[in-house]
mmCIF file of C-alpha atoms and ligand atoms in Angstrom:
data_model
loop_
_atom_site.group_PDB
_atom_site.id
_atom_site.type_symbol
_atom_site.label_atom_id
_atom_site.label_comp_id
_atom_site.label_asym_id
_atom_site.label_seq_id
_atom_site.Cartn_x
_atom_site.Cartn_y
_atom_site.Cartn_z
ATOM 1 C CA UNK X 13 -109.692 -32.163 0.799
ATOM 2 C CA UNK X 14 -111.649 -29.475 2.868
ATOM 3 C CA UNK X 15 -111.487 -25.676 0.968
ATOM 4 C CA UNK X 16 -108.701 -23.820 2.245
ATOM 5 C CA UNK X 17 -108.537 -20.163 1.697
ATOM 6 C CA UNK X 18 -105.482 -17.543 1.970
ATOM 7 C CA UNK X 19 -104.992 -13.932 0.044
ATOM 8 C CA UNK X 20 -102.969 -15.572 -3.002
ATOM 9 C CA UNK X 21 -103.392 -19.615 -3.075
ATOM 10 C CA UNK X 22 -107.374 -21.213 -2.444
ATOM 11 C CA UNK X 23 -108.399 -24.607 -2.707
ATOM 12 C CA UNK X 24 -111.763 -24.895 -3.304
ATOM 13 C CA UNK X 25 -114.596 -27.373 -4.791
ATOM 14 C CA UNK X 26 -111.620 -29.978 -5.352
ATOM 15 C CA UNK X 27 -109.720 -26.920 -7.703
ATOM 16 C CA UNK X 28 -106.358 -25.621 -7.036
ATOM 17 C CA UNK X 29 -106.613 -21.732 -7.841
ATOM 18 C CA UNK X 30 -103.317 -19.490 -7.234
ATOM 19 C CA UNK X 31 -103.797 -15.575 -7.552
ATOM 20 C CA UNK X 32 -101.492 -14.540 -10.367
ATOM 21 C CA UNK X 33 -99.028 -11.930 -8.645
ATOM 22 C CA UNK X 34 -97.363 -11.103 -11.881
ATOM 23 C CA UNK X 35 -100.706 -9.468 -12.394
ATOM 24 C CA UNK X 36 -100.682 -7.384 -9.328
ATOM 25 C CA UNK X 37 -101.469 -5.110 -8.522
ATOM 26 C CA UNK X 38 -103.444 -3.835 -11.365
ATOM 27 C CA UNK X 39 -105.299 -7.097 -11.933
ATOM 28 C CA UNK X 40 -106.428 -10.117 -9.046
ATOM 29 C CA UNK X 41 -106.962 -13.020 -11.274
ATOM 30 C CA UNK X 42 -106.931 -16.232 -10.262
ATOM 31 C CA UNK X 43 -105.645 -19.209 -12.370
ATOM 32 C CA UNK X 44 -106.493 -22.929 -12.023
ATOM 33 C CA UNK X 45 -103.959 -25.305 -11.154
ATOM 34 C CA UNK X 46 -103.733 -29.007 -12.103
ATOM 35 C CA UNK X 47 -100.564 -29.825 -13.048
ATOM 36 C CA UNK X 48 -96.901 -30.468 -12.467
ATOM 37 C CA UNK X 49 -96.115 -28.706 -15.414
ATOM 38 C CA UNK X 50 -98.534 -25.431 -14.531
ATOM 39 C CA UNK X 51 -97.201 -24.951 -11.111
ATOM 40 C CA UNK X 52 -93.649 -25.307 -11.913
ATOM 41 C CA UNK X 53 -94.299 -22.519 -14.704
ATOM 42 C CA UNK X 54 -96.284 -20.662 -12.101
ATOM 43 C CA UNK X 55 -93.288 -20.591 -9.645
ATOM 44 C CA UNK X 56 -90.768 -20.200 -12.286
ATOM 45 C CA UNK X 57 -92.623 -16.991 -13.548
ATOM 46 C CA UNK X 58 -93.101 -15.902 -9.854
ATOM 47 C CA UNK X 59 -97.473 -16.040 -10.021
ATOM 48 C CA UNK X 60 -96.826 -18.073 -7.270
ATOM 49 C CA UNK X 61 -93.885 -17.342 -4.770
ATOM 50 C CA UNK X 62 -92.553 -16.196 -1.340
ATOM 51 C CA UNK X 63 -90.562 -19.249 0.607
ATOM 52 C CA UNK X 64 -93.248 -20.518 2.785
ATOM 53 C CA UNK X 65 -96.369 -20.330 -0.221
ATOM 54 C CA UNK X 66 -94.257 -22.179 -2.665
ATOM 55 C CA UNK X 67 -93.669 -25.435 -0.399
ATOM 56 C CA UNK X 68 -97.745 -24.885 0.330
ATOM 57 C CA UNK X 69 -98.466 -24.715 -3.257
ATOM 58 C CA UNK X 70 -96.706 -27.652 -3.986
ATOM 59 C CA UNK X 71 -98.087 -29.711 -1.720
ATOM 60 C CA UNK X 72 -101.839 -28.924 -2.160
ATOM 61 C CA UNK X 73 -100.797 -29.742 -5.886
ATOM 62 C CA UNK X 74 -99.396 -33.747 -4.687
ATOM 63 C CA UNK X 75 -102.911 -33.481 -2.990
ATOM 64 C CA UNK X 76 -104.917 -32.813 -5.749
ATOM 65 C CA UNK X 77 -102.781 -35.122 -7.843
ATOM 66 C CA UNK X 78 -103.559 -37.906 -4.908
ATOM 67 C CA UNK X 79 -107.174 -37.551 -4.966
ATOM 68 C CA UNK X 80 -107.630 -37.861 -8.564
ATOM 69 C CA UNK X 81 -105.884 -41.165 -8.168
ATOM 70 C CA UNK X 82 -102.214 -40.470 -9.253
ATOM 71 C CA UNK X 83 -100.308 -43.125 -8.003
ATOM 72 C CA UNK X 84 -97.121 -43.515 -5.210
ATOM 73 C CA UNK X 85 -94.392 -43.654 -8.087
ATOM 74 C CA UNK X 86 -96.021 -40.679 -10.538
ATOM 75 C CA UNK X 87 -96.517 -39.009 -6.852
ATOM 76 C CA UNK X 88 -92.607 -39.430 -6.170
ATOM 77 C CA UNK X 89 -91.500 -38.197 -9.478
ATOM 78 C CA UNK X 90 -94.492 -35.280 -9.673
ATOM 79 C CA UNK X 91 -91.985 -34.684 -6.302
ATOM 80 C CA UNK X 92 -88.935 -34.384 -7.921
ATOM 81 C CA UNK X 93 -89.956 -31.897 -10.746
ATOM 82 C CA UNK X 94 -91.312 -29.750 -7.972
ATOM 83 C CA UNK X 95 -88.512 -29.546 -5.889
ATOM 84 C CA UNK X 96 -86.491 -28.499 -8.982
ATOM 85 C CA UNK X 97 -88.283 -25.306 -9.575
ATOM 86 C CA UNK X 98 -86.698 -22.779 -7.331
ATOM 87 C CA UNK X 99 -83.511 -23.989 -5.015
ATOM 88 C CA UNK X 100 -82.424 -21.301 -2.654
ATOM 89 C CA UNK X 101 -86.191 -21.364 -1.054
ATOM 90 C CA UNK X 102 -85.525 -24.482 1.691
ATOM 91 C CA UNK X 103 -89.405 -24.244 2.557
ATOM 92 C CA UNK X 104 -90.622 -25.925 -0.772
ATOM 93 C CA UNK X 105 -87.831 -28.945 0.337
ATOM 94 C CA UNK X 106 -89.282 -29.021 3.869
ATOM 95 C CA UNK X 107 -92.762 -29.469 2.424
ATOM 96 C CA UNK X 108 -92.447 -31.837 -0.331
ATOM 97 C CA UNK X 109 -89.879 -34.209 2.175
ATOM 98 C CA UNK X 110 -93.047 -34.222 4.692
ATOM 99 C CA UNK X 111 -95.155 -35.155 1.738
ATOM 100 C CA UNK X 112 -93.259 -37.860 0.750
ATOM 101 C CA UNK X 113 -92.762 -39.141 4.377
ATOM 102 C CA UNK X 114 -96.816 -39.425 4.530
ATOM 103 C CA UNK X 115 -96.914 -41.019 0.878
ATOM 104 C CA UNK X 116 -93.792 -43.299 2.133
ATOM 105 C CA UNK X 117 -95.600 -44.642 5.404
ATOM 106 C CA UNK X 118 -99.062 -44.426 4.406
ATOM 107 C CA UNK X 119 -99.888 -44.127 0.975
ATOM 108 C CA UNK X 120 -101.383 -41.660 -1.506
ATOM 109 C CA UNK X 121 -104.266 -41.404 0.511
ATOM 110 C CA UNK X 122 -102.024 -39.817 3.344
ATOM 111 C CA UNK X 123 -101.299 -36.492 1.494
ATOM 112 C CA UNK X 124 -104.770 -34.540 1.810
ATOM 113 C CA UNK X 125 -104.282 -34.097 5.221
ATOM 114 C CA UNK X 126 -101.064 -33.581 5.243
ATOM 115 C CA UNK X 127 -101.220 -30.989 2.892
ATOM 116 C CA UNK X 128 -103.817 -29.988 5.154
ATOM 117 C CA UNK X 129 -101.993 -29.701 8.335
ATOM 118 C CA UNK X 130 -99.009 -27.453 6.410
ATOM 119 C CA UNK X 131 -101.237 -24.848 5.351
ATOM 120 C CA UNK X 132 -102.983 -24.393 8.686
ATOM 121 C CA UNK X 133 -99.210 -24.928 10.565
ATOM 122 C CA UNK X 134 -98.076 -21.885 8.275
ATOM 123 C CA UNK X 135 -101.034 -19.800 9.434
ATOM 124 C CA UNK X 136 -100.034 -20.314 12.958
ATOM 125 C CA UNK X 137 -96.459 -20.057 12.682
ATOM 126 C CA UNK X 138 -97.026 -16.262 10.976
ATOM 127 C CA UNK X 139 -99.695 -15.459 13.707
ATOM 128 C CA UNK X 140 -97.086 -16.159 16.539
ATOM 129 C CA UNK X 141 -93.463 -14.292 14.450
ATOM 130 C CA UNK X 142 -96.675 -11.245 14.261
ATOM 131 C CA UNK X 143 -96.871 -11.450 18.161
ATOM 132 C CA UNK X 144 -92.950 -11.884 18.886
ATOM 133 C CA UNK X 145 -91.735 -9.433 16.732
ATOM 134 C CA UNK X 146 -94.467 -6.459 17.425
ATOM 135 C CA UNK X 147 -93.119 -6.254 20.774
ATOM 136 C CA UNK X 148 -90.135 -5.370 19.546
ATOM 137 C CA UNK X 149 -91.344 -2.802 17.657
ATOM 138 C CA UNK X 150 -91.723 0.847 19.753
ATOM 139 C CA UNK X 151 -94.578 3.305 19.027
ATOM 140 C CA UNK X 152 -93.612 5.641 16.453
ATOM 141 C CA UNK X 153 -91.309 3.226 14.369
ATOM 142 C CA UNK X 154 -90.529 3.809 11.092
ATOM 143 C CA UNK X 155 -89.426 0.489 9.526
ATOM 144 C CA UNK X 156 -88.020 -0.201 6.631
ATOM 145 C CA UNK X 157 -88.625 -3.617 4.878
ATOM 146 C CA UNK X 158 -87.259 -5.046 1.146
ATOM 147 C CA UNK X 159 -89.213 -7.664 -1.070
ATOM 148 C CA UNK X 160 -92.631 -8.556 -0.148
ATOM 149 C CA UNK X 161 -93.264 -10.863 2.878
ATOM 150 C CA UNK X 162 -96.728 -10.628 3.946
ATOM 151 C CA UNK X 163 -99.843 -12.653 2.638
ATOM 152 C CA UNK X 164 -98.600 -13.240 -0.912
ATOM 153 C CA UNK X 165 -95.587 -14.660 0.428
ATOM 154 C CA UNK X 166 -97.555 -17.131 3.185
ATOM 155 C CA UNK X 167 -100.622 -18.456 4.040
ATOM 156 C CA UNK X 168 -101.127 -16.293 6.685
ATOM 157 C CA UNK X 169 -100.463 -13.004 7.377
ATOM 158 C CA UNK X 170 -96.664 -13.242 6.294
ATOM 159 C CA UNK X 171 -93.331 -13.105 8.466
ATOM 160 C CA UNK X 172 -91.864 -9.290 7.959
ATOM 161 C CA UNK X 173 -94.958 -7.747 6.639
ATOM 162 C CA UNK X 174 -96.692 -9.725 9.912
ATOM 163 C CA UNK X 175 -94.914 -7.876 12.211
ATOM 164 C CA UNK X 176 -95.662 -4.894 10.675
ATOM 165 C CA UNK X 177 -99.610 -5.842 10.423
ATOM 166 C CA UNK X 178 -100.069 -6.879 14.199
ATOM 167 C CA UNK X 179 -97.509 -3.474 15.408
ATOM 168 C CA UNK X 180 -100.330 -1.753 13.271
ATOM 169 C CA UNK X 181 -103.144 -3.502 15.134
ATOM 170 C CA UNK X 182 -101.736 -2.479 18.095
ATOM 171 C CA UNK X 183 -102.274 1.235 17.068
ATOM 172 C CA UNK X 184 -98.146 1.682 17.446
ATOM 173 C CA UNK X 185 -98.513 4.611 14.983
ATOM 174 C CA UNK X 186 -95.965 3.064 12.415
ATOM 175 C CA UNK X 187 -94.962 3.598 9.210
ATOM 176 C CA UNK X 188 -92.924 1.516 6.612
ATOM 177 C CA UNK X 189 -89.981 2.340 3.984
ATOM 178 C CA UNK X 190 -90.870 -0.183 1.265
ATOM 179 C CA UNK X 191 -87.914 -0.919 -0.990
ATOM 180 C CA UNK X 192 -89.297 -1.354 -4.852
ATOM 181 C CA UNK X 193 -86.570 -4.677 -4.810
ATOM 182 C CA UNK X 194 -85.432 -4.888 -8.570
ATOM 183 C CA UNK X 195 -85.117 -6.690 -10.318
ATOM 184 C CA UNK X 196 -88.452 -7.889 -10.165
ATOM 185 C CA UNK X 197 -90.080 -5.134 -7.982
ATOM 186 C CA UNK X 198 -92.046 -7.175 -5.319
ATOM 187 C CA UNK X 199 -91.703 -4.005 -3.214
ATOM 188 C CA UNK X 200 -93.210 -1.795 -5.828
ATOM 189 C CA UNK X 201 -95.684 -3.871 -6.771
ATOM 190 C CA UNK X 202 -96.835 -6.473 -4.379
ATOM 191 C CA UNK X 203 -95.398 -4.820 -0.622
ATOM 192 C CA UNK X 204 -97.181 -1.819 -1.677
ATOM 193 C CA UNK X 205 -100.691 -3.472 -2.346
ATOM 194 C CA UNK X 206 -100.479 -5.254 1.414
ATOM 195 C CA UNK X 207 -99.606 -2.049 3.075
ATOM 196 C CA UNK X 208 -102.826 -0.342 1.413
ATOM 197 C CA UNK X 209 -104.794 -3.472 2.371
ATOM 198 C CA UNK X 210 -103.809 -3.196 6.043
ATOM 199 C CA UNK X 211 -104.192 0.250 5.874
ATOM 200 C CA UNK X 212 -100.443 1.064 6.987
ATOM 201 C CA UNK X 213 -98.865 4.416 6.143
ATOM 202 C CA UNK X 214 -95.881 3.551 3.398
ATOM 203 C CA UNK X 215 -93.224 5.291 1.738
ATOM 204 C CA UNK X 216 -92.045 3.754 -1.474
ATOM 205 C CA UNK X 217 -88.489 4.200 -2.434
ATOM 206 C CA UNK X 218 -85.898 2.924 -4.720
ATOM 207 C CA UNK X 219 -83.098 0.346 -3.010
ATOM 208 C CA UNK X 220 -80.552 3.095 -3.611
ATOM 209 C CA UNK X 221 -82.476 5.155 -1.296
ATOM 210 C CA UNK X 222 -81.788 2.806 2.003
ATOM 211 C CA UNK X 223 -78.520 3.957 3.276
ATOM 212 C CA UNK X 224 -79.666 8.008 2.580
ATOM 213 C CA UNK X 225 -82.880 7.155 4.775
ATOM 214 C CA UNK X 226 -80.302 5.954 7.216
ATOM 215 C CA UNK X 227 -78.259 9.102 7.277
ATOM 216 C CA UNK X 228 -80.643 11.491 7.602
ATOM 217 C CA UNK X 229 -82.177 9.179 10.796
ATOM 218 C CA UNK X 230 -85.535 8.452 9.204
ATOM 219 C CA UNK X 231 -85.318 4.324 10.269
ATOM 220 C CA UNK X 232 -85.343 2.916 13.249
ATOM 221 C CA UNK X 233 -85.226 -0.548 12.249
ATOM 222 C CA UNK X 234 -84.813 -2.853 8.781
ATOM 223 C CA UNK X 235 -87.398 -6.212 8.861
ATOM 224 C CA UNK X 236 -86.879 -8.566 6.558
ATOM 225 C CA UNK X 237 -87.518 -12.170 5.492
ATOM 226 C CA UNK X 238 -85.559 -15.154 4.802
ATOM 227 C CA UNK X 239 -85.472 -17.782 2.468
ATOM 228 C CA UNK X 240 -83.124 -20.470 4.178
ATOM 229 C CA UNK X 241 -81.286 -19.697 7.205
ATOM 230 C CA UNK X 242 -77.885 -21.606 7.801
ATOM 231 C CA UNK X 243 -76.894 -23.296 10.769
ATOM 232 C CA UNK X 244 -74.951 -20.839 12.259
ATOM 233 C CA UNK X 245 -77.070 -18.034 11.679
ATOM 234 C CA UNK X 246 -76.440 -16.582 7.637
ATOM 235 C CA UNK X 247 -79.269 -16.435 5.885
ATOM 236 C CA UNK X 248 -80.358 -16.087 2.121
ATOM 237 C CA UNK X 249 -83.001 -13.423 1.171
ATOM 238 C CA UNK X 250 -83.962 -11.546 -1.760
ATOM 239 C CA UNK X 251 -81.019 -9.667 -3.480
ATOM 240 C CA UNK X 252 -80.394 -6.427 -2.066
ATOM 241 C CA UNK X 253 -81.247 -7.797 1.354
ATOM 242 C CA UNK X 254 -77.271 -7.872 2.251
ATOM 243 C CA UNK X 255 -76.572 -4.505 1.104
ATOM 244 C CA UNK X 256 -79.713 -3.259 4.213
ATOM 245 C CA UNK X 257 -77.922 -4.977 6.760
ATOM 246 C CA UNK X 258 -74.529 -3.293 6.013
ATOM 247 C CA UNK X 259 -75.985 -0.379 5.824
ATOM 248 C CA UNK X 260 -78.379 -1.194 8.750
ATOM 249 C CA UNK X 261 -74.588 -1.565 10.777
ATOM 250 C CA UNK X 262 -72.897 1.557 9.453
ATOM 251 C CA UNK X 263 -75.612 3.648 11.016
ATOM 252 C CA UNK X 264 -76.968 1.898 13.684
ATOM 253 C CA UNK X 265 -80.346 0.749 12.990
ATOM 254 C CA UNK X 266 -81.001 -2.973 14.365
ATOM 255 C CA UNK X 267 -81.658 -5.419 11.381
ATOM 256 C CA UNK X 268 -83.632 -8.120 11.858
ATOM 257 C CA UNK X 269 -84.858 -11.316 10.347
ATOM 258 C CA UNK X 270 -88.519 -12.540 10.726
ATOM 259 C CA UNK X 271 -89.282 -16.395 9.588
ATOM 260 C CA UNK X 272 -90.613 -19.613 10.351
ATOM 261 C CA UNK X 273 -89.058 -22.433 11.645
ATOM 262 C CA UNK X 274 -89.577 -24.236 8.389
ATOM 263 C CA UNK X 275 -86.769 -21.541 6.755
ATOM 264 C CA UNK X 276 -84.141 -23.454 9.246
ATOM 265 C CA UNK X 277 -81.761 -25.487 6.947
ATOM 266 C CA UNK X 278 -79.544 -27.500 10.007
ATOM 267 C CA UNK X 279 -78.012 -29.190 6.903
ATOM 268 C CA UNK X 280 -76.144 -25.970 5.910
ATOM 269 C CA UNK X 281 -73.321 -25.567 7.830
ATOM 270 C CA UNK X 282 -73.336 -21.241 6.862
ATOM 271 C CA UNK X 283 -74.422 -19.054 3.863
ATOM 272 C CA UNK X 284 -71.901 -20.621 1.906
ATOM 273 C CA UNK X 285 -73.346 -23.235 1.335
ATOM 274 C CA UNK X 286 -76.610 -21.972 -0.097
ATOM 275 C CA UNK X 287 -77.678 -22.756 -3.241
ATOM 276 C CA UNK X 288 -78.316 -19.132 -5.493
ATOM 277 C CA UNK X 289 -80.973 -18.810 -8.074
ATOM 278 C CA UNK X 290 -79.336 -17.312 -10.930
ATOM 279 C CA UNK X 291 -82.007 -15.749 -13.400
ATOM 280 C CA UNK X 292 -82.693 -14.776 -16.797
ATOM 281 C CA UNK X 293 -80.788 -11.534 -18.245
ATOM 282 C CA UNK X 294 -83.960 -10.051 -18.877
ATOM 283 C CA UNK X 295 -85.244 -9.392 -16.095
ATOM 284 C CA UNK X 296 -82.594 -6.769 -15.748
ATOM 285 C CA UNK X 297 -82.354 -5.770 -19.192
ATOM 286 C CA UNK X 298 -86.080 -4.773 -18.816
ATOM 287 C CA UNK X 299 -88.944 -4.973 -16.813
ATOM 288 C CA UNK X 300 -92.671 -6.765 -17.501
ATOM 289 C CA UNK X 301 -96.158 -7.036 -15.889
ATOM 290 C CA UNK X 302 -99.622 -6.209 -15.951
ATOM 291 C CA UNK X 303 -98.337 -2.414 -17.099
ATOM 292 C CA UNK X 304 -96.470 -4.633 -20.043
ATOM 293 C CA UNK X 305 -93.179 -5.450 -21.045
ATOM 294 C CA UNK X 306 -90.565 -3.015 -21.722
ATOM 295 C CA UNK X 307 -86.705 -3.342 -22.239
ATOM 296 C CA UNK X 308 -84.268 -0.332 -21.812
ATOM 297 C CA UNK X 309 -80.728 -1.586 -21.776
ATOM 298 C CA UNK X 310 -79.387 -2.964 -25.564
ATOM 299 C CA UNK X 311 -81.227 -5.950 -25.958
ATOM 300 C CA UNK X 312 -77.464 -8.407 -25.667
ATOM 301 C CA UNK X 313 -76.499 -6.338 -22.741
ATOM 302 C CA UNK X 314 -74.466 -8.753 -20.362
ATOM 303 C CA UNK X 315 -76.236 -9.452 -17.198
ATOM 304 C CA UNK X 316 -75.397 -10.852 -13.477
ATOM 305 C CA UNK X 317 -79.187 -11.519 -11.937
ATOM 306 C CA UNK X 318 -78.663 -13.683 -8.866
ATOM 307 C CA UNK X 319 -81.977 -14.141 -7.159
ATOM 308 C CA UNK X 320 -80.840 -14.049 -3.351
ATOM 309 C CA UNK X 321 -77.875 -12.721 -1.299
ATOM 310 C CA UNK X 322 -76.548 -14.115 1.202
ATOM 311 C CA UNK X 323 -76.360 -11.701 4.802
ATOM 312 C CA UNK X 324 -73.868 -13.049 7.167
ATOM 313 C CA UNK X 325 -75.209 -14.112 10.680
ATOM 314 C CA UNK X 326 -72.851 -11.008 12.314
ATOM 315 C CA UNK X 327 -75.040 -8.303 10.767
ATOM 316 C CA UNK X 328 -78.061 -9.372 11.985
ATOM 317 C CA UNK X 329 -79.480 -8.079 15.487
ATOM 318 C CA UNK X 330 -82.324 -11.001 16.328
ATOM 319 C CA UNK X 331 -83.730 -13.817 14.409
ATOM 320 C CA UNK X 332 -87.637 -13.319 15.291
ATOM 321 C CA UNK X 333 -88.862 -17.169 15.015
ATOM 322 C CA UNK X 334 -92.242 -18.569 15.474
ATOM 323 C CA UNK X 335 -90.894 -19.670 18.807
ATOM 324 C CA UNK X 336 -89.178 -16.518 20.276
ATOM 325 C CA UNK X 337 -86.227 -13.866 18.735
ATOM 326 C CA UNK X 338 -83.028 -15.383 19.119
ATOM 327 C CA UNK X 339 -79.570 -13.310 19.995
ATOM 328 C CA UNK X 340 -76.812 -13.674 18.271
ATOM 329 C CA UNK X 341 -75.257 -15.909 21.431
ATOM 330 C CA UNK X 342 -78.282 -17.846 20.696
ATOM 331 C CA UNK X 343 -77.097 -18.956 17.515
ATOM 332 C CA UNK X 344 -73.906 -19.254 17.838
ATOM 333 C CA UNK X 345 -74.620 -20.949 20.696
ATOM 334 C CA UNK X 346 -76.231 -23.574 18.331
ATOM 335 C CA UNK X 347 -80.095 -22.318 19.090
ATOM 336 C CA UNK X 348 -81.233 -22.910 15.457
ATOM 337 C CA UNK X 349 -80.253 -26.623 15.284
ATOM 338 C CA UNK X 350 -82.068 -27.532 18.260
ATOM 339 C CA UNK X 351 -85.538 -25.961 16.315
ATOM 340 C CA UNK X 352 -85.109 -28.851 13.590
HETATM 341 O O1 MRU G 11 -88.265 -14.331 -5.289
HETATM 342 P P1 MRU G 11 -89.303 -14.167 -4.236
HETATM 343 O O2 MRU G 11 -90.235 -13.028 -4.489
HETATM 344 O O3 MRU G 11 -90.033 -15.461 -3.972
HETATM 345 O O4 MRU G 11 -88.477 -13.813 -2.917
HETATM 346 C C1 MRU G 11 -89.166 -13.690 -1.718
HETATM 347 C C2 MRU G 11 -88.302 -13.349 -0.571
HETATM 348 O O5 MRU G 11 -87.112 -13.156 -0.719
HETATM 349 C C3 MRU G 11 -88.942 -13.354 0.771
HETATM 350 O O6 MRU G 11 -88.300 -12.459 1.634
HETATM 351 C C4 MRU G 11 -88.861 -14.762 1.359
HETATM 352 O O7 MRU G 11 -89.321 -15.709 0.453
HETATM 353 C C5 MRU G 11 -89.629 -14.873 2.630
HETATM 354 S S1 MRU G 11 -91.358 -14.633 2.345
HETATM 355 C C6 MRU G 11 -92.223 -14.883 3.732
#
């Protein structure tokens, strides 16, 4: 396979290296690799995450696992492990069923280039929601955006945080509320690092903050990204992201969704039908990372730690695609099943 390099996933002289985002963004170290067992741990633990680089990440794994000679039925079952590893994220299902198409029709030998052609798709795809969505962005924005969505999350430059990268290259004189998103603070930790690195003025805040921000007229809009997007228009995104868009309503502010056609699940009729990540209690009991691990609540306190929330399809203002924003009489006119 040729090297392929993006901000958080590499592969390079025949090694599979992902940066280690539990690290960030005190330390950028990058870990090796080559195995179903490592990258399922890797995703699990969240070194390696965001909807779109997961399904990459898995893929350049079959890849690897192809060219050292693993064979079609260890490549089928090295499949099925993956796809376990996080469910609400439809992108890692999207990937591995193209994988298995080109192991299915043509053989082990196949999935290089396949593998190939999703990682270079998914820099395109974030290059053209960047182009869409920063014209909907006027000069002087403030934006306010939860999770982290931006290079870490894709291999390119990222779905909400795009937007807010190419608005920035067009001088548009923004600047960006970043929610800290607890439990596991990919606002705080990782949202933060990208804005530095594109040199975009940020305000961190706590989620609690949102709806005061609102009041006092300090957002004009709320971006976000999505991790599977029903038929008719719900969508699943980090946990908190529900509570922005009814607060987004109350005052106002459009709310809208930035992702990639791959995010489209036609097979979901509406949000209900998403599968939720439920977590471990920890992560709410405490917190850990490259600061360490600390734990504030009494150690047996009971815990609810759903990874994702589901936003229903009437709070949301425009679905910014790869291939244009959609209206809500898009959708419900059926728009997103035609893109699949
Ligand atoms: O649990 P995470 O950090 O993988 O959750 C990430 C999100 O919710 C993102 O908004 C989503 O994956 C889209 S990233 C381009």
């Amino acid at each position: 396979m040729n090297n392929l390099i993006a901000t958080s996933i590499k592969y390079q002289d025949d090694q599979l290296l992902v940066l280690d985002q539990y690290q960030l963004p005190h330390r950028e170290t990058w870990l090796p690799c080559d195995s179903v067992e490592s990258m399922v741990a890797m995703i699990r633990k969240l070194q390696i995450r965001g909807a779109p680089l997961i399904g990459i990440g898995a893929s350049l794994l079959l890849a690897r696992l192809a060219e050292q000679g693993v064979g079609p039925a260890q490549l089928e079952s090295a499949a099925a492990t993956l796809r376990e590893a996080r469910p609400t994220a439809v992108n890692l299902m999207n990937c591995l069923d193209r994988m298995l198409a080109a192991l299915r029709s043509d053989g082990p030998a196949a999935l290089p280039a396949t593998a190939e052609r999703i990682f270079h798709e998914d820099i395109e795809l974030c290059q053209r929601m960047a182009e869409h969505g920063a014209e909907l962005i006027a000069p002087g924005s403030r934006i306010l955006t939860h999770c982290n969505t931006g290079s870490l999350a894709t291999a390119g430059v990222g779905t909400a945080i795009g937007v807010i990268g190419e608005a920035q290259r067009q001088d548009k004189g923004i600047h960006v509320y970043v929610d800290e998103t607890r439990p596991l603070l990919q606002g705080g930790r990782l949202t933060s690092w990208e804005m530095r690195r594109l040199g975009v003025p940020y305000t961190l805040i706590c989620d609690n903050m949102a709806a005061m921000l609102m009041a006092q007229g300090k957002v004009d809009c709320v971006l976000v990204g999505a991790d599977r997007i029903a038929a008719n228009g719900d969508f699943a995104n980090k946990v908190g992201t529900y509570s922005l868009a009814v607060n987004a309503r109350y005052h106002g502010v459009p709310f809208y969704l930035v992702a990639p056609y791959t995010t489209v699940d036609p097979h979901c009729p509406d949000g209900s039908a998403i599968p939720i990540e439920q977590r471990a209690a920890d992560e709410v009991r405490g917190v850990g990372g490259s600061f360490g691990e600390v734990v504030w609540s009494p150690e047996d306190a009971p815990v609810y730690n759903p990874a994702f929330d589901v936003t229903p399809a009437g709070l949301v203002t425009g679905w910014i695609l790869d291939t244009g924003v959609l209206t809500t009489d898009d959708v419900a006119g059926g728009a997103l099943t035609a893109l699949r």
